[in-house]
Amino acid sequence: MERAFEDAIRELVGPIPWPPDGKEPDRPGVALADRIFAMTGTGEPPELATFLQRRADEQHYRTYLARRAVYQLRESDPQSFVLPRLEGGPKAALAELQYDEYGGGRPARLHATLFADALASLEMPTDVTPYVDQADASTLAAVNVMSLFALNRRLRGAALGHLAAYEATSSVPCRMVALGARRLGLPDAVAAYFEEHVEADSVHEQLAVRDICGAFADDNPDLAADVLFGAAASLAVDALAAEAVLTEWRDVPEEVAQ
Ligand SMILES: [Fe+2]
Ligand SMILES: [Fe+2]
């Protein structure tokens, strides 16, 4: 089943040309970081975040949080499984990033706990089970791809690429989602979770792309293509998950917008 899932992800992503121009770059880490930034920095605000910022009502937010809960209540746990599969600089940089995700020594600041606080503030369950039970295939795929990469040593490069793309596409949407939550007057804890990620993920982006993926590619140039595969998989699967929500939401009339 895992093999079938991996094959489906590879088919979804398609071929990824590497190395650039067909010849091995002198500094693979720099070339790889440039490529990841080019993949993630489209300049367009994502449609789902734009919807949440401008048009969503409280029910839309509840639906959005319920979908994200499947991962966010276990936020960063999959990536912890990659740590023992790394060495040197990338290992130290991932540990630094994870320390931040895990609250920097303060249990109340664990990102998974901040997300649970957001759910609790809307009187939604803080146990992951009901969210998994009601999740659609695209939501589950977005989470399972992280476990697939992180739990297989041969896919560790893909796990790092996935993380980099995830972090590099988080800060701007999180700001928009926080603004939407404030617009609706939702409890502080909802906006607070996303506000925490505006600054944090702009730092994590640099750490993940340069200090983790770039350094990993310098140490393992033969695995650089896997890193790109992971980044592309992250973007493709998240786009599917966003599209699944938006197909239902696009019918909301513009007049709802405030
Ligand atoms: Fe986080
Ligand atoms: Fe992060």
mmCIF file of N, CA, C and O in Angstrom, residues 159-254:
data_model
loop_
_atom_site.group_PDB
_atom_site.id
_atom_site.type_symbol
_atom_site.label_atom_id
_atom_site.label_comp_id
_atom_site.label_asym_id
_atom_site.label_seq_id
_atom_site.Cartn_x
_atom_site.Cartn_y
_atom_site.Cartn_z
ATOM 1 N N ALA A 159 11.906 13.970 2.524
ATOM 2 C CA ALA A 159 11.330 14.511 3.766
ATOM 3 C C ALA A 159 11.806 15.939 4.001
ATOM 4 O O ALA A 159 11.033 16.812 4.403
ATOM 5 N N LEU A 160 13.087 16.178 3.732
ATOM 6 C CA LEU A 160 13.645 17.523 3.952
ATOM 7 C C LEU A 160 13.091 18.512 2.930
ATOM 8 O O LEU A 160 12.766 19.655 3.263
ATOM 9 N N GLY A 161 12.972 18.064 1.688
ATOM 10 C CA GLY A 161 12.405 18.934 0.655
ATOM 11 C C GLY A 161 10.960 19.282 0.953
ATOM 12 O O GLY A 161 10.518 20.414 0.763
ATOM 13 N N HIS A 162 10.227 18.285 1.453
ATOM 14 C CA HIS A 162 8.831 18.535 1.826
ATOM 15 C C HIS A 162 8.767 19.608 2.906
ATOM 16 O O HIS A 162 7.983 20.564 2.830
ATOM 17 N N LEU A 163 9.602 19.444 3.915
ATOM 18 C CA LEU A 163 9.615 20.420 5.016
ATOM 19 C C LEU A 163 9.930 21.819 4.499
ATOM 20 O O LEU A 163 9.276 22.798 4.878
ATOM 21 N N ALA A 164 10.921 21.916 3.620
ATOM 22 C CA ALA A 164 11.328 23.230 3.106
ATOM 23 C C ALA A 164 10.182 23.896 2.347
ATOM 24 O O ALA A 164 9.904 25.092 2.534
ATOM 25 N N ALA A 165 9.504 23.128 1.497
ATOM 26 C CA ALA A 165 8.392 23.713 0.736
ATOM 27 C C ALA A 165 7.246 24.102 1.668
ATOM 28 O O ALA A 165 6.603 25.131 1.487
ATOM 29 N N TYR A 166 7.025 23.286 2.664
ATOM 30 C CA TYR A 166 5.955 23.560 3.629
ATOM 31 C C TYR A 166 6.238 24.871 4.366
ATOM 32 O O TYR A 166 5.373 25.746 4.470
ATOM 33 N N GLU A 167 7.461 25.001 4.868
ATOM 34 C CA GLU A 167 7.815 26.206 5.627
ATOM 35 C C GLU A 167 7.827 27.440 4.721
ATOM 36 O O GLU A 167 7.431 28.529 5.133
ATOM 37 N N ALA A 168 8.278 27.260 3.488
ATOM 38 C CA ALA A 168 8.419 28.404 2.585
ATOM 39 C C ALA A 168 7.083 28.894 2.034
ATOM 40 O O ALA A 168 7.013 29.965 1.439
ATOM 41 N N THR A 169 6.032 28.108 2.245
ATOM 42 C CA THR A 169 4.718 28.539 1.760
ATOM 43 C C THR A 169 3.752 28.745 2.928
ATOM 44 O O THR A 169 2.543 28.654 2.765
ATOM 45 N N SER A 170 4.306 29.042 4.099
ATOM 46 C CA SER A 170 3.464 29.131 5.296
ATOM 47 C C SER A 170 3.260 30.554 5.794
ATOM 48 O O SER A 170 2.148 30.939 6.165
ATOM 49 N N SER A 171 4.315 31.333 5.805
ATOM 50 C CA SER A 171 4.270 32.625 6.496
ATOM 51 C C SER A 171 3.204 33.570 5.917
ATOM 52 O O SER A 171 2.365 34.103 6.656
ATOM 53 N N VAL A 172 3.198 33.760 4.609
ATOM 54 C CA VAL A 172 2.251 34.706 3.983
ATOM 55 C C VAL A 172 0.798 34.243 4.166
ATOM 56 O O VAL A 172 -0.049 35.014 4.631
ATOM 57 N N PRO A 173 0.478 32.972 3.835
ATOM 58 C CA PRO A 173 -0.901 32.524 4.087
ATOM 59 C C PRO A 173 -1.308 32.622 5.560
ATOM 60 O O PRO A 173 -2.449 32.983 5.859
ATOM 61 N N CYS A 174 -0.387 32.309 6.469
ATOM 62 C CA CYS A 174 -0.745 32.376 7.898
ATOM 63 C C CYS A 174 -1.140 33.801 8.289
ATOM 64 O O CYS A 174 -2.071 34.002 9.076
ATOM 65 N N ARG A 175 -0.456 34.775 7.732
ATOM 66 C CA ARG A 175 -0.821 36.164 8.024
ATOM 67 C C ARG A 175 -2.239 36.460 7.532
ATOM 68 O O ARG A 175 -3.039 37.090 8.216
ATOM 69 N N MET A 176 -2.563 35.950 6.359
ATOM 70 C CA MET A 176 -3.890 36.189 5.785
ATOM 71 C C MET A 176 -4.976 35.476 6.587
ATOM 72 O O MET A 176 -6.053 36.027 6.833
ATOM 73 N N VAL A 177 -4.695 34.251 7.006
ATOM 74 C CA VAL A 177 -5.676 33.487 7.779
ATOM 75 C C VAL A 177 -5.898 34.150 9.146
ATOM 76 O O VAL A 177 -7.028 34.221 9.650
ATOM 77 N N ALA A 178 -4.822 34.671 9.731
ATOM 78 C CA ALA A 178 -4.952 35.390 11.006
ATOM 79 C C ALA A 178 -5.815 36.646 10.823
ATOM 80 O O ALA A 178 -6.687 36.939 11.655
ATOM 81 N N LEU A 179 -5.600 37.358 9.739
ATOM 82 C CA LEU A 179 -6.395 38.573 9.487
ATOM 83 C C LEU A 179 -7.877 38.239 9.329
ATOM 84 O O LEU A 179 -8.745 38.962 9.829
ATOM 85 N N GLY A 180 -8.163 37.144 8.649
ATOM 86 C CA GLY A 180 -9.559 36.722 8.485
ATOM 87 C C GLY A 180 -10.203 36.387 9.822
ATOM 88 O O GLY A 180 -11.369 36.719 10.069
ATOM 89 N N ALA A 181 -9.427 35.720 10.681
ATOM 90 C CA ALA A 181 -9.951 35.350 12.006
ATOM 91 C C ALA A 181 -10.233 36.604 12.829
ATOM 92 O O ALA A 181 -11.237 36.684 13.552
ATOM 93 N N ARG A 182 -9.360 37.598 12.708
ATOM 94 C CA ARG A 182 -9.588 38.875 13.416
ATOM 95 C C ARG A 182 -10.800 39.593 12.832
ATOM 96 O O ARG A 182 -11.600 40.180 13.560
ATOM 97 N N ARG A 183 -10.929 39.566 11.500
ATOM 98 C CA ARG A 183 -12.078 40.214 10.841
ATOM 99 C C ARG A 183 -13.396 39.666 11.377
ATOM 100 O O ARG A 183 -14.348 40.420 11.602
ATOM 101 N N LEU A 184 -13.433 38.356 11.607
ATOM 102 C CA LEU A 184 -14.661 37.715 12.068
ATOM 103 C C LEU A 184 -14.842 37.826 13.582
ATOM 104 O O LEU A 184 -15.876 37.413 14.103
ATOM 105 N N GLY A 185 -13.826 38.329 14.281
ATOM 106 C CA GLY A 185 -13.920 38.409 15.738
ATOM 107 C C GLY A 185 -13.884 37.043 16.403
ATOM 108 O O GLY A 185 -14.460 36.854 17.482
ATOM 109 N N LEU A 186 -13.213 36.080 15.774
ATOM 110 C CA LEU A 186 -13.079 34.760 16.402
ATOM 111 C C LEU A 186 -12.196 34.889 17.649
ATOM 112 O O LEU A 186 -11.447 35.855 17.779
ATOM 113 N N PRO A 187 -12.273 33.910 18.554
ATOM 114 C CA PRO A 187 -11.461 33.999 19.774
ATOM 115 C C PRO A 187 -9.971 34.202 19.449
ATOM 116 O O PRO A 187 -9.490 33.705 18.425
ATOM 117 N N ASP A 188 -9.307 34.913 20.337
ATOM 118 C CA ASP A 188 -7.878 35.231 20.166
ATOM 119 C C ASP A 188 -7.016 34.035 19.783
ATOM 120 O O ASP A 188 -6.093 34.150 18.982
ATOM 121 N N ALA A 189 -7.317 32.883 20.392
ATOM 122 C CA ALA A 189 -6.465 31.700 20.192
ATOM 123 C C ALA A 189 -6.422 31.279 18.727
ATOM 124 O O ALA A 189 -5.436 30.687 18.286
ATOM 125 N N VAL A 190 -7.471 31.577 17.965
ATOM 126 C CA VAL A 190 -7.482 31.167 16.556
ATOM 127 C C VAL A 190 -6.451 31.988 15.782
ATOM 128 O O VAL A 190 -5.553 31.440 15.129
ATOM 129 N N ALA A 191 -6.567 33.312 15.876
ATOM 130 C CA ALA A 191 -5.592 34.155 15.174
ATOM 131 C C ALA A 191 -4.188 33.931 15.742
ATOM 132 O O ALA A 191 -3.203 33.948 14.991
ATOM 133 N N ALA A 192 -4.099 33.701 17.055
ATOM 134 C CA ALA A 192 -2.784 33.577 17.698
ATOM 135 C C ALA A 192 -1.963 32.443 17.096
ATOM 136 O O ALA A 192 -0.752 32.584 16.889
ATOM 137 N N TYR A 193 -2.612 31.315 16.818
ATOM 138 C CA TYR A 193 -1.882 30.194 16.213
ATOM 139 C C TYR A 193 -1.248 30.623 14.893
ATOM 140 O O TYR A 193 -0.072 30.353 14.635
ATOM 141 N N PHE A 194 -2.021 31.308 14.061
ATOM 142 C CA PHE A 194 -1.513 31.685 12.738
ATOM 143 C C PHE A 194 -0.515 32.836 12.841
ATOM 144 O O PHE A 194 0.467 32.874 12.101
ATOM 145 N N GLU A 195 -0.753 33.753 13.780
ATOM 146 C CA GLU A 195 0.204 34.858 13.965
ATOM 147 C C GLU A 195 1.566 34.324 14.405
ATOM 148 O O GLU A 195 2.605 34.835 13.986
ATOM 149 N N GLU A 196 1.554 33.310 15.253
ATOM 150 C CA GLU A 196 2.816 32.682 15.690
ATOM 151 C C GLU A 196 3.632 32.217 14.475
ATOM 152 O O GLU A 196 4.859 32.272 14.467
ATOM 153 N N HIS A 197 2.928 31.791 13.421
ATOM 154 C CA HIS A 197 3.617 31.222 12.261
ATOM 155 C C HIS A 197 4.059 32.245 11.234
ATOM 156 O O HIS A 197 4.782 31.902 10.302
ATOM 157 N N VAL A 198 3.616 33.488 11.389
ATOM 158 C CA VAL A 198 4.017 34.506 10.413
ATOM 159 C C VAL A 198 5.531 34.738 10.523
ATOM 160 O O VAL A 198 6.271 34.618 9.544
ATOM 161 N N GLU A 199 5.965 35.030 11.746
ATOM 162 C CA GLU A 199 7.399 35.291 11.933
ATOM 163 C C GLU A 199 8.188 33.983 11.993
ATOM 164 O O GLU A 199 9.230 33.850 11.355
ATOM 165 N N ALA A 200 7.658 33.025 12.750
ATOM 166 C CA ALA A 200 8.390 31.762 12.944
ATOM 167 C C ALA A 200 8.722 31.127 11.594
ATOM 168 O O ALA A 200 9.853 30.718 11.335
ATOM 169 N N ASP A 201 7.741 31.065 10.702
ATOM 170 C CA ASP A 201 7.975 30.326 9.463
ATOM 171 C C ASP A 201 8.802 31.109 8.455
ATOM 172 O O ASP A 201 9.396 30.511 7.541
ATOM 173 N N SER A 202 8.895 32.436 8.625
ATOM 174 C CA SER A 202 9.816 33.146 7.738
ATOM 175 C C SER A 202 11.265 32.842 8.154
ATOM 176 O O SER A 202 12.164 32.820 7.320
ATOM 177 N N VAL A 203 11.459 32.537 9.444
ATOM 178 C CA VAL A 203 12.780 32.065 9.899
ATOM 179 C C VAL A 203 12.980 30.596 9.505
ATOM 180 O O VAL A 203 14.027 30.211 8.978
ATOM 181 N N HIS A 204 11.947 29.793 9.732
ATOM 182 C CA HIS A 204 12.048 28.354 9.414
ATOM 183 C C HIS A 204 12.321 28.130 7.930
ATOM 184 O O HIS A 204 12.990 27.172 7.557
ATOM 185 N N GLU A 205 11.753 29.003 7.115
ATOM 186 C CA GLU A 205 11.948 28.886 5.664
ATOM 187 C C GLU A 205 13.443 28.934 5.323
ATOM 188 O O GLU A 205 13.957 28.093 4.581
ATOM 189 N N GLN A 206 14.130 29.914 5.886
ATOM 190 C CA GLN A 206 15.563 30.055 5.617
ATOM 191 C C GLN A 206 16.338 28.854 6.168
ATOM 192 O O GLN A 206 17.219 28.314 5.500
ATOM 193 N N LEU A 207 15.973 28.481 7.403
ATOM 194 C CA LEU A 207 16.635 27.321 8.026
ATOM 195 C C LEU A 207 16.432 26.066 7.175
ATOM 196 O O LEU A 207 17.387 25.328 6.900
ATOM 197 N N ALA A 208 15.194 25.845 6.760
ATOM 198 C CA ALA A 208 14.865 24.591 6.064
ATOM 199 C C ALA A 208 15.473 24.565 4.658
ATOM 200 O O ALA A 208 16.001 23.546 4.225
ATOM 201 N N VAL A 209 15.386 25.691 3.952
ATOM 202 C CA VAL A 209 15.867 25.687 2.566
ATOM 203 C C VAL A 209 17.395 25.684 2.525
ATOM 204 O O VAL A 209 18.002 24.885 1.804
ATOM 205 N N ARG A 210 18.008 26.564 3.291
ATOM 206 C CA ARG A 210 19.474 26.707 3.175
ATOM 207 C C ARG A 210 20.232 25.757 4.112
ATOM 208 O O ARG A 210 21.091 25.001 3.670
ATOM 209 N N ASP A 211 19.914 25.848 5.425
ATOM 210 C CA ASP A 211 20.737 25.123 6.409
ATOM 211 C C ASP A 211 20.418 23.635 6.467
ATOM 212 O O ASP A 211 21.250 22.837 6.905
ATOM 213 N N ILE A 212 19.189 23.285 6.080
ATOM 214 C CA ILE A 212 18.850 21.856 6.083
ATOM 215 C C ILE A 212 19.019 21.287 4.667
ATOM 216 O O ILE A 212 19.908 20.478 4.421
ATOM 217 N N CYS A 213 18.190 21.771 3.714
ATOM 218 C CA CYS A 213 18.231 21.173 2.367
ATOM 219 C C CYS A 213 19.533 21.501 1.634
ATOM 220 O O CYS A 213 20.130 20.627 0.998
ATOM 221 N N GLY A 214 19.957 22.742 1.694
ATOM 222 C CA GLY A 214 21.181 23.138 0.992
ATOM 223 C C GLY A 214 22.381 22.376 1.518
ATOM 224 O O GLY A 214 23.172 21.798 0.754
ATOM 225 N N ALA A 215 22.514 22.344 2.834
ATOM 226 C CA ALA A 215 23.649 21.637 3.440
ATOM 227 C C ALA A 215 23.574 20.139 3.157
ATOM 228 O O ALA A 215 24.600 19.488 2.913
ATOM 229 N N PHE A 216 22.363 19.609 3.164
ATOM 230 C CA PHE A 216 22.184 18.175 2.865
ATOM 231 C C PHE A 216 22.622 17.862 1.434
ATOM 232 O O PHE A 216 23.269 16.842 1.177
ATOM 233 N N ALA A 217 22.278 18.762 0.504
ATOM 234 C CA ALA A 217 22.663 18.537 -0.897
ATOM 235 C C ALA A 217 24.174 18.658 -1.083
ATOM 236 O O ALA A 217 24.759 17.947 -1.906
ATOM 237 N N ASP A 218 24.799 19.549 -0.325
ATOM 238 C CA ASP A 218 26.270 19.642 -0.389
ATOM 239 C C ASP A 218 26.912 18.339 0.097
ATOM 240 O O ASP A 218 27.900 17.872 -0.467
ATOM 241 N N ASP A 219 26.338 17.777 1.168
ATOM 242 C CA ASP A 219 26.888 16.533 1.732
ATOM 243 C C ASP A 219 26.526 15.313 0.881
ATOM 244 O O ASP A 219 27.241 14.319 0.890
ATOM 245 N N ASN A 220 25.343 15.387 0.243
ATOM 246 C CA ASN A 220 24.818 14.226 -0.512
ATOM 247 C C ASN A 220 24.325 14.676 -1.885
ATOM 248 O O ASN A 220 23.122 14.659 -2.149
ATOM 249 N N PRO A 221 25.231 15.090 -2.770
ATOM 250 C CA PRO A 221 24.771 15.628 -4.061
ATOM 251 C C PRO A 221 23.910 14.649 -4.856
ATOM 252 O O PRO A 221 23.024 15.061 -5.607
ATOM 253 N N ASP A 222 24.129 13.354 -4.620
ATOM 254 C CA ASP A 222 23.323 12.366 -5.354
ATOM 255 C C ASP A 222 21.885 12.309 -4.859
ATOM 256 O O ASP A 222 21.029 11.673 -5.506
ATOM 257 N N LEU A 223 21.598 12.949 -3.716
ATOM 258 C CA LEU A 223 20.225 12.933 -3.190
ATOM 259 C C LEU A 223 19.503 14.263 -3.404
ATOM 260 O O LEU A 223 18.368 14.437 -2.942
ATOM 261 N N ALA A 224 20.149 15.193 -4.116
ATOM 262 C CA ALA A 224 19.527 16.507 -4.322
ATOM 263 C C ALA A 224 18.205 16.394 -5.084
ATOM 264 O O ALA A 224 17.229 17.093 -4.781
ATOM 265 N N ALA A 225 18.153 15.488 -6.044
ATOM 266 C CA ALA A 225 16.911 15.320 -6.816
ATOM 267 C C ALA A 225 15.768 14.840 -5.913
ATOM 268 O O ALA A 225 14.607 15.205 -6.114
ATOM 269 N N ASP A 226 16.113 14.022 -4.907
ATOM 270 C CA ASP A 226 15.084 13.558 -3.965
ATOM 271 C C ASP A 226 14.523 14.721 -3.160
ATOM 272 O O ASP A 226 13.334 14.750 -2.836
ATOM 273 N N VAL A 227 15.391 15.662 -2.806
ATOM 274 C CA VAL A 227 14.939 16.837 -2.049
ATOM 275 C C VAL A 227 13.913 17.613 -2.885
ATOM 276 O O VAL A 227 12.847 18.003 -2.389
ATOM 277 N N LEU A 228 14.219 17.782 -4.158
ATOM 278 C CA LEU A 228 13.287 18.487 -5.046
ATOM 279 C C LEU A 228 11.984 17.720 -5.208
ATOM 280 O O LEU A 228 10.909 18.302 -5.263
ATOM 281 N N PHE A 229 12.093 16.402 -5.292
ATOM 282 C CA PHE A 229 10.884 15.578 -5.373
ATOM 283 C C PHE A 229 10.003 15.823 -4.144
ATOM 284 O O PHE A 229 8.785 16.013 -4.263
ATOM 285 N N GLY A 230 10.625 15.847 -2.969
ATOM 286 C CA GLY A 230 9.850 16.082 -1.742
ATOM 287 C C GLY A 230 9.184 17.451 -1.739
ATOM 288 O O GLY A 230 8.022 17.596 -1.347
ATOM 289 N N ALA A 231 9.924 18.457 -2.205
ATOM 290 C CA ALA A 231 9.360 19.810 -2.257
ATOM 291 C C ALA A 231 8.181 19.851 -3.226
ATOM 292 O O ALA A 231 7.114 20.407 -2.918
ATOM 293 N N ALA A 232 8.360 19.229 -4.384
ATOM 294 C CA ALA A 232 7.277 19.212 -5.383
ATOM 295 C C ALA A 232 6.079 18.434 -4.863
ATOM 296 O O ALA A 232 4.923 18.812 -5.095
ATOM 297 N N ALA A 233 6.337 17.342 -4.142
ATOM 298 C CA ALA A 233 5.240 16.538 -3.588
ATOM 299 C C ALA A 233 4.443 17.348 -2.575
ATOM 300 O O ALA A 233 3.206 17.312 -2.556
ATOM 301 N N SER A 234 5.153 18.099 -1.737
ATOM 302 C CA SER A 234 4.479 18.942 -0.748
ATOM 303 C C SER A 234 3.542 19.933 -1.433
ATOM 304 O O SER A 234 2.369 20.065 -1.064
ATOM 305 N N LEU A 235 4.044 20.597 -2.451
ATOM 306 C CA LEU A 235 3.241 21.604 -3.153
ATOM 307 C C LEU A 235 2.051 20.958 -3.865
ATOM 308 O O LEU A 235 0.933 21.477 -3.833
ATOM 309 N N ALA A 236 2.289 19.808 -4.499
ATOM 310 C CA ALA A 236 1.225 19.160 -5.279
ATOM 311 C C ALA A 236 0.114 18.637 -4.378
ATOM 312 O O ALA A 236 -1.077 18.815 -4.665
ATOM 313 N N VAL A 237 0.492 18.004 -3.277
ATOM 314 C CA VAL A 237 -0.519 17.413 -2.403
ATOM 315 C C VAL A 237 -1.286 18.508 -1.664
ATOM 316 O O VAL A 237 -2.515 18.428 -1.513
ATOM 317 N N ASP A 238 -0.593 19.553 -1.242
ATOM 318 C CA ASP A 238 -1.290 20.656 -0.576
ATOM 319 C C ASP A 238 -2.232 21.365 -1.546
ATOM 320 O O ASP A 238 -3.310 21.829 -1.148
ATOM 321 N N ALA A 239 -1.844 21.455 -2.804
ATOM 322 C CA ALA A 239 -2.726 22.082 -3.800
ATOM 323 C C ALA A 239 -3.995 21.252 -3.978
ATOM 324 O O ALA A 239 -5.096 21.795 -4.085
ATOM 325 N N LEU A 240 -3.840 19.928 -3.970
ATOM 326 C CA LEU A 240 -5.019 19.056 -4.068
ATOM 327 C C LEU A 240 -5.950 19.268 -2.881
ATOM 328 O O LEU A 240 -7.176 19.354 -3.037
ATOM 329 N N ALA A 241 -5.356 19.338 -1.696
ATOM 330 C CA ALA A 241 -6.161 19.506 -0.477
ATOM 331 C C ALA A 241 -6.873 20.861 -0.492
ATOM 332 O O ALA A 241 -8.045 20.958 -0.121
ATOM 333 N N ALA A 242 -6.176 21.900 -0.940
ATOM 334 C CA ALA A 242 -6.794 23.233 -1.003
ATOM 335 C C ALA A 242 -7.920 23.240 -2.028
ATOM 336 O O ALA A 242 -8.999 23.800 -1.793
ATOM 337 N N GLU A 243 -7.683 22.596 -3.151
ATOM 338 C CA GLU A 243 -8.691 22.566 -4.222
ATOM 339 C C GLU A 243 -9.957 21.838 -3.747
ATOM 340 O O GLU A 243 -11.077 22.246 -4.087
ATOM 341 N N ALA A 244 -9.771 20.794 -2.936
ATOM 342 C CA ALA A 244 -10.930 20.045 -2.437
ATOM 343 C C ALA A 244 -11.846 20.957 -1.619
ATOM 344 O O ALA A 244 -13.071 20.840 -1.683
ATOM 345 N N VAL A 245 -11.269 21.867 -0.844
ATOM 346 C CA VAL A 245 -12.087 22.793 -0.053
ATOM 347 C C VAL A 245 -12.686 23.858 -0.961
ATOM 348 O O VAL A 245 -13.869 24.188 -0.862
ATOM 349 N N LEU A 246 -11.858 24.383 -1.838
ATOM 350 C CA LEU A 246 -12.294 25.534 -2.639
ATOM 351 C C LEU A 246 -13.419 25.172 -3.609
ATOM 352 O O LEU A 246 -14.255 26.023 -3.906
ATOM 353 N N THR A 247 -13.458 23.943 -4.072
ATOM 354 C CA THR A 247 -14.537 23.593 -5.004
ATOM 355 C C THR A 247 -15.889 23.756 -4.319
ATOM 356 O O THR A 247 -16.878 24.071 -4.969
ATOM 357 N N GLU A 248 -15.918 23.551 -3.009
ATOM 358 C CA GLU A 248 -17.187 23.742 -2.294
ATOM 359 C C GLU A 248 -17.415 25.205 -1.947
ATOM 360 O O GLU A 248 -18.545 25.661 -1.867
ATOM 361 N N TRP A 249 -16.338 25.942 -1.741
ATOM 362 C CA TRP A 249 -16.473 27.308 -1.230
ATOM 363 C C TRP A 249 -16.646 28.358 -2.317
ATOM 364 O O TRP A 249 -17.136 29.442 -2.040
ATOM 365 N N ARG A 250 -16.205 28.035 -3.525
ATOM 366 C CA ARG A 250 -16.234 29.082 -4.559
ATOM 367 C C ARG A 250 -17.648 29.563 -4.856
ATOM 368 O O ARG A 250 -17.823 30.644 -5.408
ATOM 369 N N ASP A 251 -18.641 28.753 -4.470
ATOM 370 C CA ASP A 251 -20.025 29.152 -4.727
ATOM 371 C C ASP A 251 -20.494 30.277 -3.813
ATOM 372 O O ASP A 251 -21.544 30.865 -4.043
ATOM 373 N N VAL A 252 -19.709 30.559 -2.769
ATOM 374 C CA VAL A 252 -20.135 31.633 -1.851
ATOM 375 C C VAL A 252 -20.159 32.955 -2.627
ATOM 376 O O VAL A 252 -19.179 33.316 -3.277
ATOM 377 N N PRO A 253 -21.303 33.687 -2.587
ATOM 378 C CA PRO A 253 -21.369 34.921 -3.356
ATOM 379 C C PRO A 253 -20.395 35.977 -2.843
ATOM 380 O O PRO A 253 -20.115 36.044 -1.643
ATOM 381 N N GLU A 254 -19.882 36.762 -3.754
ATOM 382 C CA GLU A 254 -18.913 37.820 -3.421
ATOM 383 C C GLU A 254 -19.435 38.776 -2.361
ATOM 384 O O GLU A 254 -18.674 39.320 -1.593
#
